[in-house]
Amino acid sequence: MSFDLERIRKLEAQDDNILFDRIQKIRKDYGKDLCVLAHLYQRKKITELADFVGDSFGLSQSAAHFSGGKYIVFAGVRFMAESAAILCRPDQEVLHPDPEAGCPMADMASIEEVHRAWNFLKGLEDQAPIPVTYMNSTADIKAFCGEHGGTICTSSNATKTFEWAFQKSKRIFFLPDEHLGRNTALKFGIDPNDIAVWDPEKLDGGEPENYQEARVILWRGYCPVHQKFTVRDIQHVRKFYPNAKVIVHPECPTDVVKAADFVGSTDFIRKYVAQETKARDQVFIGTEINLVQNLAAQYPDRMIQKLHRSLCLTMYQITLGRLLYTLENIETFDRVQVLPSVKRYAKVALDRMLSLPS
Ligand code: 13P
Ligand code: SF4
């Protein structure tokens, strides 16, 4: 179906409360046949109307276990909607309100580049690495990992995934987020000298001896939203708010993670604020701005602040107007499609991830 952009713009110009009520009415009409999943970076009103709001791990669990009917509408970025389409039942369909809303980090690794890297790395002496891709990657890279004995991780289970992979090989090939890979490897106790970086821009991959001793080989990719946080931001907080706690997402650079008090996934951050803080506590959060603002609104008795303003533009592309447009056209709106050949092995990798003990 082609988008009626004029109609979408008209809807987007309407008052949020009106859009909210109209969405709720459609949701009521569809009852258990419809489930709206939303990532924690979504705008507040969307998180308020979703059936489940969570981090990318929780959302994939929800998609795999949604026992209701036909439609799953995914408010998040493309790789999340694709993962839901791989994990849901064959009779269910996933709709993504803005198919153009991708993740810039996921786009930093193409399957062609991964094949080129693999052809080089699989020939390393001793042992080929186990490929582990971050959830923030395309479906064909997930399938690549599934087909080559590897798996997928999210920011909430990366350490466990490393444990699993090191039982199979002495080295891991981790993509596409260099920072999450390094932060996890260091947490796991890997010597920094045993971490190498694969730069997809260098077509020949460099010298084999650069990788021969490596226990972890990281893809040179990053999240533009989390790359913006710096140690200076944290020093600034420490100077003016000595009692404040700083909590950051593991997609932040390693020096930022080391300078923070806590590090964890979006759901970890949410739980930290909900369970570990009380009235008048001061918390500075280094992650996407919508999550910080939503938590600040939810807990007005605490001082919850951003470490730095950083917006994920593609998450923000999902508006209430687009969501309503999707629901109004639910019968004809394009479904998220994943080729059966890709789906097969991507599901192997996702199932491996979901079956790791919690
Ligand atoms: P979470 O897995 O913590 O939800 O993170 C997903 C993401 O895209 C963070 O930038
Ligand atoms: Fe991708 Fe970063 Fe946006 Fe997360 S915050 S969806 S990693 S660009």
mmCIF file of N, CA, C and O in Angstrom, residues 288-344:
data_model
loop_
_atom_site.group_PDB
_atom_site.id
_atom_site.type_symbol
_atom_site.label_atom_id
_atom_site.label_comp_id
_atom_site.label_asym_id
_atom_site.label_seq_id
_atom_site.Cartn_x
_atom_site.Cartn_y
_atom_site.Cartn_z
ATOM 1 N N GLU A 288 18.757 7.897 25.491
ATOM 2 C CA GLU A 288 17.887 8.678 24.610
ATOM 3 C C GLU A 288 16.927 9.559 25.433
ATOM 4 O O GLU A 288 16.387 9.123 26.456
ATOM 5 N N ILE A 289 16.704 10.765 24.952
ATOM 6 C CA ILE A 289 16.020 11.788 25.752
ATOM 7 C C ILE A 289 14.568 11.435 26.106
ATOM 8 O O ILE A 289 14.083 11.790 27.183
ATOM 9 N N ASN A 290 13.869 10.712 25.250
ATOM 10 C CA ASN A 290 12.460 10.427 25.563
ATOM 11 C C ASN A 290 12.317 9.555 26.803
ATOM 12 O O ASN A 290 11.410 9.764 27.609
ATOM 13 N N LEU A 291 13.223 8.584 26.952
ATOM 14 C CA LEU A 291 13.156 7.747 28.154
ATOM 15 C C LEU A 291 13.420 8.607 29.397
ATOM 16 O O LEU A 291 12.731 8.472 30.418
ATOM 17 N N VAL A 292 14.392 9.504 29.307
ATOM 18 C CA VAL A 292 14.717 10.351 30.458
ATOM 19 C C VAL A 292 13.510 11.231 30.801
ATOM 20 O O VAL A 292 13.089 11.327 31.970
ATOM 21 N N GLN A 293 12.923 11.849 29.786
ATOM 22 C CA GLN A 293 11.775 12.731 30.036
ATOM 23 C C GLN A 293 10.573 11.959 30.574
ATOM 24 O O GLN A 293 9.862 12.434 31.459
ATOM 25 N N ASN A 294 10.354 10.748 30.027
ATOM 26 C CA ASN A 294 9.208 9.957 30.501
ATOM 27 C C ASN A 294 9.382 9.570 31.971
ATOM 28 O O ASN A 294 8.429 9.611 32.754
ATOM 29 N N LEU A 295 10.629 9.202 32.335
ATOM 30 C CA LEU A 295 10.871 8.838 33.745
ATOM 31 C C LEU A 295 10.727 10.062 34.642
ATOM 32 O O LEU A 295 10.165 9.980 35.740
ATOM 33 N N ALA A 296 11.211 11.211 34.167
ATOM 34 C CA ALA A 296 11.108 12.444 34.965
ATOM 35 C C ALA A 296 9.631 12.787 35.204
ATOM 36 O O ALA A 296 9.240 13.203 36.300
ATOM 37 N N ALA A 297 8.795 12.578 34.181
ATOM 38 C CA ALA A 297 7.365 12.884 34.329
ATOM 39 C C ALA A 297 6.693 11.882 35.268
ATOM 40 O O ALA A 297 5.794 12.226 36.035
ATOM 41 N N GLN A 298 7.172 10.646 35.213
ATOM 42 C CA GLN A 298 6.547 9.602 36.040
ATOM 43 C C GLN A 298 6.932 9.738 37.518
ATOM 44 O O GLN A 298 6.174 9.339 38.393
ATOM 45 N N TYR A 299 8.126 10.267 37.778
ATOM 46 C CA TYR A 299 8.598 10.400 39.169
ATOM 47 C C TYR A 299 8.949 11.857 39.464
ATOM 48 O O TYR A 299 10.115 12.202 39.642
ATOM 49 N N PRO A 300 7.917 12.725 39.560
ATOM 50 C CA PRO A 300 8.189 14.154 39.727
ATOM 51 C C PRO A 300 8.832 14.503 41.081
ATOM 52 O O PRO A 300 9.368 15.599 41.238
ATOM 53 N N ASP A 301 8.780 13.580 42.047
ATOM 54 C CA ASP A 301 9.373 13.891 43.368
ATOM 55 C C ASP A 301 10.889 13.663 43.375
ATOM 56 O O ASP A 301 11.550 13.895 44.367
ATOM 57 N N ARG A 302 11.464 13.137 42.276
ATOM 58 C CA ARG A 302 12.919 12.932 42.186
ATOM 59 C C ARG A 302 13.485 13.872 41.136
ATOM 60 O O ARG A 302 12.762 14.280 40.226
ATOM 61 N N MET A 303 14.763 14.174 41.256
ATOM 62 C CA MET A 303 15.356 15.021 40.221
ATOM 63 C C MET A 303 15.995 14.103 39.169
ATOM 64 O O MET A 303 17.093 13.582 39.363
ATOM 65 N N ILE A 304 15.259 13.891 38.099
ATOM 66 C CA ILE A 304 15.760 13.004 37.040
ATOM 67 C C ILE A 304 16.122 13.870 35.841
ATOM 68 O O ILE A 304 15.270 14.575 35.293
ATOM 69 N N GLN A 305 17.383 13.826 35.482
ATOM 70 C CA GLN A 305 17.888 14.741 34.451
ATOM 71 C C GLN A 305 18.632 13.988 33.370
ATOM 72 O O GLN A 305 19.170 12.918 33.607
ATOM 73 N N LYS A 306 18.712 14.625 32.212
ATOM 74 C CA LYS A 306 19.530 14.073 31.129
ATOM 75 C C LYS A 306 20.997 14.369 31.409
ATOM 76 O O LYS A 306 21.319 15.403 32.007
ATOM 77 N N LEU A 307 21.864 13.475 30.946
ATOM 78 C CA LEU A 307 23.292 13.755 31.034
ATOM 79 C C LEU A 307 23.665 14.750 29.947
ATOM 80 O O LEU A 307 24.582 15.550 30.090
ATOM 81 N N HIS A 308 22.891 14.678 28.879
ATOM 82 C CA HIS A 308 23.149 15.477 27.680
ATOM 83 C C HIS A 308 21.906 15.231 26.815
ATOM 84 O O HIS A 308 21.389 14.143 26.832
ATOM 85 N N ARG A 309 21.460 16.217 26.061
ATOM 86 C CA ARG A 309 20.270 15.968 25.252
ATOM 87 C C ARG A 309 20.634 15.166 24.005
ATOM 88 O O ARG A 309 21.442 15.596 23.201
ATOM 89 N N SER A 310 20.064 13.984 23.849
ATOM 90 C CA SER A 310 20.385 13.160 22.690
ATOM 91 C C SER A 310 19.119 12.422 22.228
ATOM 92 O O SER A 310 18.574 11.602 22.968
ATOM 93 N N LEU A 311 18.674 12.783 21.050
ATOM 94 C CA LEU A 311 17.398 12.258 20.543
ATOM 95 C C LEU A 311 17.639 11.213 19.456
ATOM 96 O O LEU A 311 18.472 11.416 18.575
ATOM 97 N N CYS A 312 16.910 10.103 19.511
ATOM 98 C CA CYS A 312 16.976 9.133 18.408
ATOM 99 C C CYS A 312 15.905 9.540 17.394
ATOM 100 O O CYS A 312 14.705 9.324 17.606
ATOM 101 N N LEU A 313 16.378 10.112 16.305
ATOM 102 C CA LEU A 313 15.440 10.680 15.324
ATOM 103 C C LEU A 313 14.532 9.629 14.711
ATOM 104 O O LEU A 313 13.372 9.892 14.419
ATOM 105 N N THR A 314 15.062 8.420 14.527
ATOM 106 C CA THR A 314 14.232 7.408 13.861
ATOM 107 C C THR A 314 13.174 6.835 14.807
ATOM 108 O O THR A 314 12.051 6.555 14.385
ATOM 109 N N MET A 315 13.509 6.710 16.088
ATOM 110 C CA MET A 315 12.481 6.318 17.059
ATOM 111 C C MET A 315 11.368 7.373 17.063
ATOM 112 O O MET A 315 10.191 7.052 17.194
ATOM 113 N N TYR A 316 11.786 8.620 16.911
ATOM 114 C CA TYR A 316 10.853 9.745 17.002
ATOM 115 C C TYR A 316 9.975 9.867 15.756
ATOM 116 O O TYR A 316 8.995 10.609 15.755
ATOM 117 N N GLN A 317 10.365 9.148 14.699
ATOM 118 C CA GLN A 317 9.534 9.172 13.488
ATOM 119 C C GLN A 317 8.167 8.517 13.711
ATOM 120 O O GLN A 317 7.247 8.711 12.931
ATOM 121 N N ILE A 318 8.070 7.686 14.752
ATOM 122 C CA ILE A 318 6.766 7.059 15.038
ATOM 123 C C ILE A 318 5.938 8.077 15.832
ATOM 124 O O ILE A 318 6.218 8.347 17.002
ATOM 125 N N THR A 319 4.951 8.622 15.166
ATOM 126 C CA THR A 319 4.104 9.630 15.811
ATOM 127 C C THR A 319 2.722 9.037 16.101
ATOM 128 O O THR A 319 2.359 7.983 15.541
ATOM 129 N N LEU A 320 1.963 9.733 16.916
ATOM 130 C CA LEU A 320 0.578 9.283 17.163
ATOM 131 C C LEU A 320 -0.216 9.301 15.857
ATOM 132 O O LEU A 320 -1.052 8.434 15.610
ATOM 133 N N GLY A 321 0.059 10.307 15.002
ATOM 134 C CA GLY A 321 -0.639 10.405 13.718
ATOM 135 C C GLY A 321 -0.355 9.185 12.845
ATOM 136 O O GLY A 321 -1.265 8.610 12.235
ATOM 137 N N ARG A 322 0.912 8.767 12.793
ATOM 138 C CA ARG A 322 1.261 7.588 11.993
ATOM 139 C C ARG A 322 0.654 6.313 12.584
ATOM 140 O O ARG A 322 0.237 5.412 11.852
ATOM 141 N N LEU A 323 0.637 6.265 13.896
ATOM 142 C CA LEU A 323 0.065 5.089 14.548
ATOM 143 C C LEU A 323 -1.423 4.998 14.219
ATOM 144 O O LEU A 323 -1.933 3.924 13.853
ATOM 145 N N LEU A 324 -2.113 6.133 14.294
ATOM 146 C CA LEU A 324 -3.545 6.131 13.977
ATOM 147 C C LEU A 324 -3.759 5.766 12.512
ATOM 148 O O LEU A 324 -4.650 4.964 12.184
ATOM 149 N N TYR A 325 -2.932 6.323 11.638
ATOM 150 C CA TYR A 325 -3.048 6.014 10.205
ATOM 151 C C TYR A 325 -2.882 4.489 9.974
ATOM 152 O O TYR A 325 -3.635 3.876 9.227
ATOM 153 N N THR A 326 -1.912 3.902 10.653
ATOM 154 C CA THR A 326 -1.675 2.453 10.533
ATOM 155 C C THR A 326 -2.923 1.683 10.967
ATOM 156 O O THR A 326 -3.374 0.754 10.280
ATOM 157 N N LEU A 327 -3.479 2.088 12.094
ATOM 158 C CA LEU A 327 -4.631 1.351 12.628
ATOM 159 C C LEU A 327 -5.886 1.569 11.776
ATOM 160 O O LEU A 327 -6.680 0.639 11.573
ATOM 161 N N GLU A 328 -6.028 2.792 11.245
ATOM 162 C CA GLU A 328 -7.209 3.061 10.382
ATOM 163 C C GLU A 328 -7.158 2.222 9.103
ATOM 164 O O GLU A 328 -8.173 1.931 8.503
ATOM 165 N N ASN A 329 -5.924 1.887 8.688
ATOM 166 C CA ASN A 329 -5.747 1.139 7.434
ATOM 167 C C ASN A 329 -5.228 -0.270 7.689
ATOM 168 O O ASN A 329 -4.519 -0.843 6.846
ATOM 169 N N ILE A 330 -5.571 -0.800 8.835
ATOM 170 C CA ILE A 330 -4.927 -2.042 9.290
ATOM 171 C C ILE A 330 -5.070 -3.205 8.277
ATOM 172 O O ILE A 330 -4.176 -4.033 8.147
ATOM 173 N N GLU A 331 -6.166 -3.234 7.567
ATOM 174 C CA GLU A 331 -6.379 -4.376 6.652
ATOM 175 C C GLU A 331 -5.470 -4.304 5.432
ATOM 176 O O GLU A 331 -5.110 -5.325 4.860
ATOM 177 N N THR A 332 -5.090 -3.086 5.031
ATOM 178 C CA THR A 332 -4.313 -2.944 3.789
ATOM 179 C C THR A 332 -2.878 -2.477 4.009
ATOM 180 O O THR A 332 -2.065 -2.504 3.089
ATOM 181 N N PHE A 333 -2.566 -2.033 5.224
ATOM 182 C CA PHE A 333 -1.231 -1.494 5.513
ATOM 183 C C PHE A 333 -0.181 -2.592 5.268
ATOM 184 O O PHE A 333 -0.394 -3.761 5.609
ATOM 185 N N ASP A 334 0.979 -2.200 4.685
ATOM 186 C CA ASP A 334 2.022 -3.202 4.395
ATOM 187 C C ASP A 334 2.471 -3.929 5.662
ATOM 188 O O ASP A 334 2.730 -3.302 6.682
ATOM 189 N N ARG A 335 2.616 -5.243 5.547
ATOM 190 C CA ARG A 335 3.134 -6.041 6.658
ATOM 191 C C ARG A 335 4.654 -6.024 6.620
ATOM 192 O O ARG A 335 5.232 -5.897 5.524
ATOM 193 N N VAL A 336 5.284 -6.187 7.768
ATOM 194 C CA VAL A 336 6.748 -6.314 7.778
ATOM 195 C C VAL A 336 7.077 -7.677 7.167
ATOM 196 O O VAL A 336 6.567 -8.705 7.612
ATOM 197 N N GLN A 337 7.890 -7.649 6.124
ATOM 198 C CA GLN A 337 8.197 -8.892 5.393
ATOM 199 C C GLN A 337 9.642 -9.296 5.639
ATOM 200 O O GLN A 337 10.543 -8.468 5.556
ATOM 201 N N VAL A 338 9.840 -10.563 5.925
ATOM 202 C CA VAL A 338 11.209 -11.097 6.009
ATOM 203 C C VAL A 338 11.234 -12.332 5.117
ATOM 204 O O VAL A 338 10.359 -13.203 5.230
ATOM 205 N N LEU A 339 12.197 -12.396 4.207
ATOM 206 C CA LEU A 339 12.263 -13.528 3.277
ATOM 207 C C LEU A 339 12.311 -14.849 4.049
ATOM 208 O O LEU A 339 13.039 -14.950 5.047
ATOM 209 N N PRO A 340 11.580 -15.875 3.594
ATOM 210 C CA PRO A 340 11.583 -17.150 4.342
ATOM 211 C C PRO A 340 12.987 -17.703 4.571
ATOM 212 O O PRO A 340 13.288 -18.228 5.649
ATOM 213 N N SER A 341 13.874 -17.546 3.568
ATOM 214 C CA SER A 341 15.234 -18.085 3.728
ATOM 215 C C SER A 341 15.994 -17.340 4.843
ATOM 216 O O SER A 341 16.821 -17.925 5.546
ATOM 217 N N VAL A 342 15.715 -16.050 4.994
ATOM 218 C CA VAL A 342 16.364 -15.255 6.041
ATOM 219 C C VAL A 342 15.715 -15.581 7.399
ATOM 220 O O VAL A 342 16.383 -15.780 8.416
ATOM 221 N N LYS A 343 14.410 -15.667 7.351
ATOM 222 C CA LYS A 343 13.643 -15.898 8.576
ATOM 223 C C LYS A 343 14.089 -17.185 9.288
ATOM 224 O O LYS A 343 14.243 -17.215 10.506
ATOM 225 N N ARG A 344 14.314 -18.213 8.478
ATOM 226 C CA ARG A 344 14.623 -19.531 9.041
ATOM 227 C C ARG A 344 15.815 -19.455 10.008
ATOM 228 O O ARG A 344 15.726 -19.852 11.157
#
